[in-house]
mmCIF file of C-alpha atoms in Angstrom:
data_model
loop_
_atom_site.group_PDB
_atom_site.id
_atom_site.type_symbol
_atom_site.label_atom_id
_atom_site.label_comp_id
_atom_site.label_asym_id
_atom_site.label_seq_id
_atom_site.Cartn_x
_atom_site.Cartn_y
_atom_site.Cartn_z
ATOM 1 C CA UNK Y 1 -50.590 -41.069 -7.544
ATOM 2 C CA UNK Y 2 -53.518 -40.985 -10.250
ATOM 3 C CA UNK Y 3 -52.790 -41.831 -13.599
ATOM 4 C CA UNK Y 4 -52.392 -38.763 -15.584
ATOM 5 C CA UNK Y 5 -54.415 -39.676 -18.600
ATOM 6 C CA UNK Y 6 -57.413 -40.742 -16.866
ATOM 7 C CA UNK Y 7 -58.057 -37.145 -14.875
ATOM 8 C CA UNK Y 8 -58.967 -34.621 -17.806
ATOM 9 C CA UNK Y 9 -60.030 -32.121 -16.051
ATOM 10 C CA UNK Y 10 -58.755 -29.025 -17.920
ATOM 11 C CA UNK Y 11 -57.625 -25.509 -16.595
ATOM 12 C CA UNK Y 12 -59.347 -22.609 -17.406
ATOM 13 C CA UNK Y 13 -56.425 -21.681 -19.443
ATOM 14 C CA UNK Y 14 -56.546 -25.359 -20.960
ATOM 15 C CA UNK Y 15 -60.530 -24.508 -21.535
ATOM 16 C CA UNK Y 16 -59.010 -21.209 -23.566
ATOM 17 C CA UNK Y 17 -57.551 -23.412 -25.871
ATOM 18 C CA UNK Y 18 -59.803 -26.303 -26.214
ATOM 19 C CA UNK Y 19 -62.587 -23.411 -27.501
ATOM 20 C CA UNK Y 20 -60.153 -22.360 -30.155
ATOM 21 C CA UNK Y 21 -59.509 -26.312 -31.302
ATOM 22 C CA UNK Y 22 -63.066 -27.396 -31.332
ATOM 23 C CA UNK Y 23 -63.829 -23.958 -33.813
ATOM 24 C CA UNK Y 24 -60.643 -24.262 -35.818
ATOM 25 C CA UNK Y 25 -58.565 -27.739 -35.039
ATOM 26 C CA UNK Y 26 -56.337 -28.667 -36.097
ATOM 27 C CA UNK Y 27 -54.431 -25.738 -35.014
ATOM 28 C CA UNK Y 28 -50.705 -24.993 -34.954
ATOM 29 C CA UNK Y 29 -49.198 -23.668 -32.022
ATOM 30 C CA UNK Y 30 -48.445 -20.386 -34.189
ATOM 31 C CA UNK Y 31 -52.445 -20.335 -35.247
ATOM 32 C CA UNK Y 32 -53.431 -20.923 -31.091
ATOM 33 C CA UNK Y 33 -51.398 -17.944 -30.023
ATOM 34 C CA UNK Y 34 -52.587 -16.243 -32.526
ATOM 35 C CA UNK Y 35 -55.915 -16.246 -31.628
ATOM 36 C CA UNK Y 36 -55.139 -16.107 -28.117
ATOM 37 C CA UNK Y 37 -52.999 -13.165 -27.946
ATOM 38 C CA UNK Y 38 -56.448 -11.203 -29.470
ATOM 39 C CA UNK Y 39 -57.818 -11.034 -26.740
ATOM 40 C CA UNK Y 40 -55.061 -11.638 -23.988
ATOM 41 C CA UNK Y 41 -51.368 -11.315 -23.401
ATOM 42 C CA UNK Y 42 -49.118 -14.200 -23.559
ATOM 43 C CA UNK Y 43 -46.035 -15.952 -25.192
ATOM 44 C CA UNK Y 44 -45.564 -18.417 -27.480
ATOM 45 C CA UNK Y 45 -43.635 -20.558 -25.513
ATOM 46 C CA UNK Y 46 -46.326 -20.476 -23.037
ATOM 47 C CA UNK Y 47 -48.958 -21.377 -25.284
ATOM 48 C CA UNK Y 48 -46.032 -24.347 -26.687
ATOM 49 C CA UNK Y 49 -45.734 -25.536 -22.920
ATOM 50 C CA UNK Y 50 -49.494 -25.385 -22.201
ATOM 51 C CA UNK Y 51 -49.860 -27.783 -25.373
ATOM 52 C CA UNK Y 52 -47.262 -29.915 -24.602
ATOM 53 C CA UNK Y 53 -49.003 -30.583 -20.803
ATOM 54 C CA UNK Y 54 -52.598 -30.546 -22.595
ATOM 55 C CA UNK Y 55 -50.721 -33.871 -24.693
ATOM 56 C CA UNK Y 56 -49.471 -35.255 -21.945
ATOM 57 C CA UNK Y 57 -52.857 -34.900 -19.926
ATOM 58 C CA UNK Y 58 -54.595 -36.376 -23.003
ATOM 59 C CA UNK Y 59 -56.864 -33.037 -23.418
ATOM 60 C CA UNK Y 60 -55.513 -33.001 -27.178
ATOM 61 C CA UNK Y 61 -53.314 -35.181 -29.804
ATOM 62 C CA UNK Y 62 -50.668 -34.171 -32.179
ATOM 63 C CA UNK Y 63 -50.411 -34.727 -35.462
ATOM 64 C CA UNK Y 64 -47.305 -33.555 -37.855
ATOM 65 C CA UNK Y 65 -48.053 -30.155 -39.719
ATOM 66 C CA UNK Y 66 -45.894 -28.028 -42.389
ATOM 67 C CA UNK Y 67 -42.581 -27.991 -41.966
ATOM 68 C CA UNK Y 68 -41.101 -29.077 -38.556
ATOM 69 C CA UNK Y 69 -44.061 -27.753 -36.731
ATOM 70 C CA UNK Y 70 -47.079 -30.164 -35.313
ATOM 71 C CA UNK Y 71 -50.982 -29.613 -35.114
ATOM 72 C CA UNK Y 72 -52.849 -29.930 -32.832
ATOM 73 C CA UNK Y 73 -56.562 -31.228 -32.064
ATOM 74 C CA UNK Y 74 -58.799 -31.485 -29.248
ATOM 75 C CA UNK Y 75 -59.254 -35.713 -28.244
ATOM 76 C CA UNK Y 76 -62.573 -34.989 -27.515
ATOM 77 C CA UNK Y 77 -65.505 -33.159 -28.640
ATOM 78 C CA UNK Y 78 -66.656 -30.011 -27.090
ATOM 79 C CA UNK Y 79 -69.691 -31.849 -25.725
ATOM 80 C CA UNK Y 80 -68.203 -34.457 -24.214
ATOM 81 C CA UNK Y 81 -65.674 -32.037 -22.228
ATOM 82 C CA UNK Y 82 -68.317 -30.038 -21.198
ATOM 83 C CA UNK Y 83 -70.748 -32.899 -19.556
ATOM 84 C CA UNK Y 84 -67.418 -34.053 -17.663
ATOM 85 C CA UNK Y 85 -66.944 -30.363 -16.604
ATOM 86 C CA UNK Y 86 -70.753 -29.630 -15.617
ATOM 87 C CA UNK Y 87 -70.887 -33.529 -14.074
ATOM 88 C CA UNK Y 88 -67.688 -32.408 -12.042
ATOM 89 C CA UNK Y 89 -69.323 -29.119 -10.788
ATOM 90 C CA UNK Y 90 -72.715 -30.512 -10.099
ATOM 91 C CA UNK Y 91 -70.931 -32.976 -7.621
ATOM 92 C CA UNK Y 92 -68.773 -30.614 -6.022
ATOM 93 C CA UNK Y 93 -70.178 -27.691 -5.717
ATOM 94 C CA UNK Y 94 -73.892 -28.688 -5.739
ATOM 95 C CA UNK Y 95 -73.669 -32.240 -4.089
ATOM 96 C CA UNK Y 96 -76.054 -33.853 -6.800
ATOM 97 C CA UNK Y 97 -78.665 -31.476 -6.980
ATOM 98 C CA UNK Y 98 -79.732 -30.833 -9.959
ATOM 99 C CA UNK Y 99 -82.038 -28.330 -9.295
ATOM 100 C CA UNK Y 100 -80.309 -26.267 -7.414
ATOM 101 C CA UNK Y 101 -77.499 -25.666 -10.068
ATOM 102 C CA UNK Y 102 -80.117 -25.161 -12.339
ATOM 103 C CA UNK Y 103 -81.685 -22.251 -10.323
ATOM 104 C CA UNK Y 104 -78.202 -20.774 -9.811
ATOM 105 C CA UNK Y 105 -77.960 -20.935 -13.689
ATOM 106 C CA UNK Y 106 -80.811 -19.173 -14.850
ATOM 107 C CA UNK Y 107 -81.294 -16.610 -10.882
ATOM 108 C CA UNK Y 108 -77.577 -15.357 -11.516
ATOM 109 C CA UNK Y 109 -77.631 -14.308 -14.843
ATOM 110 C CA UNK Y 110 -79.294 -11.984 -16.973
ATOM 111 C CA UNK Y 111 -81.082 -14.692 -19.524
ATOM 112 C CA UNK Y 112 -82.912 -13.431 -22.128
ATOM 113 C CA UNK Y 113 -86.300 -14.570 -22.682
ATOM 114 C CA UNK Y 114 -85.334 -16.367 -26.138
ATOM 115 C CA UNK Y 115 -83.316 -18.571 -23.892
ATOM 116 C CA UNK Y 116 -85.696 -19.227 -21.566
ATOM 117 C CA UNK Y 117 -88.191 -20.171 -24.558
ATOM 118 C CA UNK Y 118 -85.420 -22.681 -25.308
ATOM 119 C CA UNK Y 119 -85.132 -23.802 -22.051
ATOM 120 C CA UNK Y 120 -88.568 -24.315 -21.657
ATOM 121 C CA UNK Y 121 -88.618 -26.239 -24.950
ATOM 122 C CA UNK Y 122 -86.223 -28.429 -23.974
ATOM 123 C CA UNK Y 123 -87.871 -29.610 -20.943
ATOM 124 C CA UNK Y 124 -91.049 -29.692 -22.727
ATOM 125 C CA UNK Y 125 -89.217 -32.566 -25.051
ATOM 126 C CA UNK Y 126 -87.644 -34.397 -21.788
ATOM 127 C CA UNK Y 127 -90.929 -34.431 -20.430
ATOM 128 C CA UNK Y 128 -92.292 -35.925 -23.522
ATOM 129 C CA UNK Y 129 -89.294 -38.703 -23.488
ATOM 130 C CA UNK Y 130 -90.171 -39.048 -19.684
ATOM 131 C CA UNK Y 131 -94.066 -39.845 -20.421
ATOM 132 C CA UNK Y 132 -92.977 -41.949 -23.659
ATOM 133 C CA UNK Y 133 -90.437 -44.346 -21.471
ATOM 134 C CA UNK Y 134 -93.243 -44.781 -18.816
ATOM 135 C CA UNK Y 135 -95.666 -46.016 -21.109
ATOM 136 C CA UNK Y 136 -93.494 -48.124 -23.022
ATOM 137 C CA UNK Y 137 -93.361 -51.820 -21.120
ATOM 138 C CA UNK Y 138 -90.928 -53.052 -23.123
ATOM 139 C CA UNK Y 139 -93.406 -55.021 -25.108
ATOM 140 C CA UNK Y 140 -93.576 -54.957 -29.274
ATOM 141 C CA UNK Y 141 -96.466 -53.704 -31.091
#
């Protein structure tokens, strides 16, 4: 049986909560509900019980807050999460290939052309890392 704390993958509904940490951590359980039930309908116990397995999974850590209650913070940082998550999905559901994710990416959605000025951008400066790494032999000036 794998060791709970070292697969992090989180549920979507995990996910859900992790986006309101990162924003506004630490968060009571009262304060995650809150902003949850804006937009969906749920308890509070569920929200308490999805907490208490995001603890146990290691997806978050508790600290003591007013009163009785605890807070709550994500362990890691929204990066990190999501280069685990997009790692995961590359290898499952695109077997490595970069490129092909990538053209799923920007052929199924509707991206504006300010992100694709970004995107383009972006590879220009991994290019320029690329070229900079090839030329450098590892010798000092």
């Amino acid at each position: 049986m794998p060791d709970q704390h070292t697969d992090k993958k989180p549920s979507e509904a995990e996910v859900e909560i992790l986006q309101i940490l990162w924003e506004k951590q630490p968060c009571s359980v009262h304060a995650v509900h809150e902003e949850i039930a804006r937009f969906k309908s749920v308890g509070y116990t569920t929200i308490l019980k999805q907490l208490q397995r995001m603890l146990a999974k290691g997806l978050v850590v508790r600290s003591k807050g007013k009163g009785k209650s605890y807070d709550y913070s994500a362990s890691e940082t929204a990066h990190a999460t999501q280069s685990k998550l997009l790692g995961q999905l590359l290898k499952s559901a695109f077997r490595g290939d970069v490129n092909e994710l990538v053209m799923h990416a920007l052929g199924d959605s509707k991206t504006s052309s300010e992100d694709l000025d970004a995107i383009k951008a972006f590879i220009s400066q991994i290019e320029g890392n690329a070229n900079e790494g090839n030329t450098n032999t590892g010798e000092s000036s």
